[in-house]
mmCIF file of C-alpha atoms in Angstrom:
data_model
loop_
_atom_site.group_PDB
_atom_site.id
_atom_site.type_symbol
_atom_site.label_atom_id
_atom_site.label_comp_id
_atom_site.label_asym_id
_atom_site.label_seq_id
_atom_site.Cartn_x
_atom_site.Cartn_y
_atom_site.Cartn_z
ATOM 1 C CA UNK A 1 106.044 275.391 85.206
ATOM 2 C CA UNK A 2 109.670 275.997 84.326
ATOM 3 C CA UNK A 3 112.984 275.965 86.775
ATOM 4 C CA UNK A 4 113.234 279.401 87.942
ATOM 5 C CA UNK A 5 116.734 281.391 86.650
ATOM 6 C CA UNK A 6 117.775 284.565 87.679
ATOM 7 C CA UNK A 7 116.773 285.703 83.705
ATOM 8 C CA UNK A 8 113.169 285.399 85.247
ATOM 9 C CA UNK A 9 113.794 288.432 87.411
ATOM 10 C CA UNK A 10 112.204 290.974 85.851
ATOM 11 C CA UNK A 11 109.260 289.502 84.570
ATOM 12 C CA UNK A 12 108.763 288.200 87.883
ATOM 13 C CA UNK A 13 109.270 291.572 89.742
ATOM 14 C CA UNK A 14 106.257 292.975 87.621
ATOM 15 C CA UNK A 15 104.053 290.113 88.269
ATOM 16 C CA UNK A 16 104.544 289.796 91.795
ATOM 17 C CA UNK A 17 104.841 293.527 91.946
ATOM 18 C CA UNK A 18 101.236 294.018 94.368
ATOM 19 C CA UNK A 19 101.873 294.581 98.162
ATOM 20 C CA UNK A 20 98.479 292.998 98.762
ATOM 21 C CA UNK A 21 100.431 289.782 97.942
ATOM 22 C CA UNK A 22 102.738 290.333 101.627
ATOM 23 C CA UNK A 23 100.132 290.936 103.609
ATOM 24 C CA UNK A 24 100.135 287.310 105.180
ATOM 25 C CA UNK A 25 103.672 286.623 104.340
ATOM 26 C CA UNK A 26 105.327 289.930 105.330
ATOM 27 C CA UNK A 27 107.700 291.830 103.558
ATOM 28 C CA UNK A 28 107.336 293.963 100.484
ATOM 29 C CA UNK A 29 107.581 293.142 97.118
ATOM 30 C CA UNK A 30 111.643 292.896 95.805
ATOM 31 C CA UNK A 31 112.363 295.172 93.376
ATOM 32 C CA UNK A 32 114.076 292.985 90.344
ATOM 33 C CA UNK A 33 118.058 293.484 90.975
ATOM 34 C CA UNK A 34 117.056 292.230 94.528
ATOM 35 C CA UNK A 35 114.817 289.123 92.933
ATOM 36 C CA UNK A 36 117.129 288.683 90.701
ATOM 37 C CA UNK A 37 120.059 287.956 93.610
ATOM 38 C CA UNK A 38 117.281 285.887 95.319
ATOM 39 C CA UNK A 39 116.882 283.737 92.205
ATOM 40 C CA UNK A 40 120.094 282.908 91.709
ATOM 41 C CA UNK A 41 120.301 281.812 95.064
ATOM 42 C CA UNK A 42 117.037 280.147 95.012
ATOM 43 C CA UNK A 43 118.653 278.458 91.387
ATOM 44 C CA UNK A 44 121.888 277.030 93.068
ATOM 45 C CA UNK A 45 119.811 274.897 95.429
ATOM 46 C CA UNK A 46 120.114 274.658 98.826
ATOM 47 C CA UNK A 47 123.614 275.084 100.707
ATOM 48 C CA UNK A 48 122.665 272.017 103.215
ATOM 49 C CA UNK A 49 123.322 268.868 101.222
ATOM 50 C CA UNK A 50 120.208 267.097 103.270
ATOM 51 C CA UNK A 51 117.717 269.710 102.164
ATOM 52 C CA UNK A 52 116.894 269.628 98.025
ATOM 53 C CA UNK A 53 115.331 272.946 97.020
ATOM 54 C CA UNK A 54 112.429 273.191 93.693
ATOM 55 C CA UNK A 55 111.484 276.652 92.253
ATOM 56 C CA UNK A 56 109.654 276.584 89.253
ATOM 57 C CA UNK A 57 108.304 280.205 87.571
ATOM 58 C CA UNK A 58 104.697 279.711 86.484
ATOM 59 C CA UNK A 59 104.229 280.691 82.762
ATOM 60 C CA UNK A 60 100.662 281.173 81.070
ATOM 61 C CA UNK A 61 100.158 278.905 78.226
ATOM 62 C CA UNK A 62 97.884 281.683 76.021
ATOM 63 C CA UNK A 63 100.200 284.452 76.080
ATOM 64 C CA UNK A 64 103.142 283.275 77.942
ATOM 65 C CA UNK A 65 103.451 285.624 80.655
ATOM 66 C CA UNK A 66 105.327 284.777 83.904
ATOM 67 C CA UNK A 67 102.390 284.931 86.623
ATOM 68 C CA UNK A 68 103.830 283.466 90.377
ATOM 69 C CA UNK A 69 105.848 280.479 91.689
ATOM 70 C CA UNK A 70 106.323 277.316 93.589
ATOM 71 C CA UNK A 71 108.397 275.996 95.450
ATOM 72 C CA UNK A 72 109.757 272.143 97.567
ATOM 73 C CA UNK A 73 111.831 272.081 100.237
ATOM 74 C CA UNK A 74 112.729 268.166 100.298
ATOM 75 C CA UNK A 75 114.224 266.841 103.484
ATOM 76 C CA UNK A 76 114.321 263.090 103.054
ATOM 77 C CA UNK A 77 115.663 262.694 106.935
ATOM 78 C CA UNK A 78 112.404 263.965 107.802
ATOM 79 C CA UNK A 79 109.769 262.499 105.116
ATOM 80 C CA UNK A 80 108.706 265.944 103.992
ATOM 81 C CA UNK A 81 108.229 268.189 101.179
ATOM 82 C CA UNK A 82 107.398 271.589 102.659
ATOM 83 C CA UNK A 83 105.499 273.334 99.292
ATOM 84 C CA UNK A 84 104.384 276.926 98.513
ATOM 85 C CA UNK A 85 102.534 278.990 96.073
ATOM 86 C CA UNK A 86 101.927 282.346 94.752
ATOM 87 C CA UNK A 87 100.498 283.723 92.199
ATOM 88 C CA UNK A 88 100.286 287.266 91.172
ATOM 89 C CA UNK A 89 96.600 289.338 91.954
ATOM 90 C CA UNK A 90 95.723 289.816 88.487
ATOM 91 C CA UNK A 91 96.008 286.357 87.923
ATOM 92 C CA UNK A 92 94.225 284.949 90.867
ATOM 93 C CA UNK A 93 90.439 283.452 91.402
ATOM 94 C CA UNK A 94 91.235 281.687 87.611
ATOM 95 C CA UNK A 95 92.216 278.374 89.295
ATOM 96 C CA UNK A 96 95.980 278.543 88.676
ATOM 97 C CA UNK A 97 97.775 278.591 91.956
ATOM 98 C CA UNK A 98 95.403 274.808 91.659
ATOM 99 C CA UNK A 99 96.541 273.851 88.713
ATOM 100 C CA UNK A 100 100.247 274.330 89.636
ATOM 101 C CA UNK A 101 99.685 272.915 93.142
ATOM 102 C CA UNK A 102 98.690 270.117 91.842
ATOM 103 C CA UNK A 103 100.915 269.193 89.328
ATOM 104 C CA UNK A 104 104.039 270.510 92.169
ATOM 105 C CA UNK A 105 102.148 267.728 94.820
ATOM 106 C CA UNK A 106 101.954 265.482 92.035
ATOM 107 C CA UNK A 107 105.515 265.325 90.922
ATOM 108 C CA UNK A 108 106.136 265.095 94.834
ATOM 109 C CA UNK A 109 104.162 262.080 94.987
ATOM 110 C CA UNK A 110 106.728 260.403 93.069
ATOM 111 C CA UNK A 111 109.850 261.509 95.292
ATOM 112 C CA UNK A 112 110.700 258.606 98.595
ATOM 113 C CA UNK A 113 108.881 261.402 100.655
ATOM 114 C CA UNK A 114 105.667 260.283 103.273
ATOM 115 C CA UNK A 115 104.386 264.374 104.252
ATOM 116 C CA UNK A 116 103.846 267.043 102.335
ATOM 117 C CA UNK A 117 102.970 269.952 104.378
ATOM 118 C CA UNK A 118 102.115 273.981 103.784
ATOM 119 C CA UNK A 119 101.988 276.573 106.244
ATOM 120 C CA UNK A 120 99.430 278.813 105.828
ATOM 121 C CA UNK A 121 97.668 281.909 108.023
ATOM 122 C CA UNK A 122 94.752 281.665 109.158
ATOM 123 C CA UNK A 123 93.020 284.665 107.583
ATOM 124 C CA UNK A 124 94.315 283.566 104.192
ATOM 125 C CA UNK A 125 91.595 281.932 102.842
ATOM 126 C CA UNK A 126 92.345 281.526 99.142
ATOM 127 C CA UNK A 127 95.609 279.870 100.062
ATOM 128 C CA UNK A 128 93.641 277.503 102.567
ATOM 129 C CA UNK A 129 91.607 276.722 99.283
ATOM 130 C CA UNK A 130 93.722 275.826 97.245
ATOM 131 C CA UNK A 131 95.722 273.215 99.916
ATOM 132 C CA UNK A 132 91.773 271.639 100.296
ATOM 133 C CA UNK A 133 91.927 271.248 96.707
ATOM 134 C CA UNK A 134 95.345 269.695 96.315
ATOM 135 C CA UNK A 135 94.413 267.399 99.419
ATOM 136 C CA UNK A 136 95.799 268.422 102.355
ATOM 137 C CA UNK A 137 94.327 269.045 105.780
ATOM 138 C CA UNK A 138 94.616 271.868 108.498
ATOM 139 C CA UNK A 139 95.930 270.283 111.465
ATOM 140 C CA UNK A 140 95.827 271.764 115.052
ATOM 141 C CA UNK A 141 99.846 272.203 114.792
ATOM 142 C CA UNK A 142 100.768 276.222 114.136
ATOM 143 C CA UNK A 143 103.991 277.382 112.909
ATOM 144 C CA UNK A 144 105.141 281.047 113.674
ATOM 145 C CA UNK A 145 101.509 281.734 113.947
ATOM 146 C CA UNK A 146 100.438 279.854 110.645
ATOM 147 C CA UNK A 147 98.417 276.529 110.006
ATOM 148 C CA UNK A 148 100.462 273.345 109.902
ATOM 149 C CA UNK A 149 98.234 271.416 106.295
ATOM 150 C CA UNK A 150 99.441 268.412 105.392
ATOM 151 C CA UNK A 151 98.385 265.675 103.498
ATOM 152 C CA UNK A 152 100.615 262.481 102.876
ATOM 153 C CA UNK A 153 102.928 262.431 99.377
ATOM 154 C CA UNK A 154 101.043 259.547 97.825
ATOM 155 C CA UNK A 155 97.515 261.290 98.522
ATOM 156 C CA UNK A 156 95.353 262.688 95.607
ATOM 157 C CA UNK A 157 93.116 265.223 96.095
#
């Protein structure tokens, strides 16, 4: 994981570049002058001093490729870390979107912050995997028609 700069654009526009990967989300992927805008933004943090914003690039370690992202949004006045994933399709089913879930939660874990939650829909299966594997729950909560997961900061999976 490394903090995601606009300089990541491009790479990141290929890797991300399947439509398959908006089907739960919406949207289309951005073609890089676009991802690169939304990087930079994404880079300067968040404009609401109570809100702290982490975007990391995911790199492979064999051939260093940029494959997906995570991301935190921090709100200390409300004990949460809101965390997402994704990871591009022909990189996916090899455990990764884990691996960098985990280490994302675990840095968390270390932040003054009691919830982290994901929102995920409910057909998206792989997604709902790899929350279960980083320790969080489904709860009965639903968010713009996705599942409210959550699992408290300290937790381990």
């Amino acid at each position: 994981m490394l903090p995601l700069r606009p300089e990541h654009a491009d790479e990141l526009a290929v890797a991300l570049a399947d439509p398959a990967l908006h089907v739960f989300t919406g949207g289309a992927p951005l073609p890089p002058e676009a991802l690169r805008a939304r990087c930079a933004r994404l880079a300067a943090g968040s404009p609401d001093p109570s809100v702290v914003w982490g975007n990391w690039v995911l790199r492979l370690r064999e051939d260093g490729r940029l494959v997906g992202t995570v991301q935190a949004t921090v709100t200390p006045a409300r004990d949460t870390a809101e965390v997402a994933w994704v990871v591009g399709t022909p990189w996916q089913g090899r455990g990764l979107a884990v691996e960098a879930a985990r280490a994302l939660t675990g840095w968390l874990s270390g932040l003054p912050v009691g919830r982290l939650v994901a929102h995920i829909h409910p057909e998206h299966h792989a997604s709902a995997a790899v929350a279960a594997a980083c320790g969080f729950a489904p709860t009965p909560e639903r968010v713009d028609g996705e599942i409210r997961w959550e699992r408290a900061a300290g937790g381990h999976p």
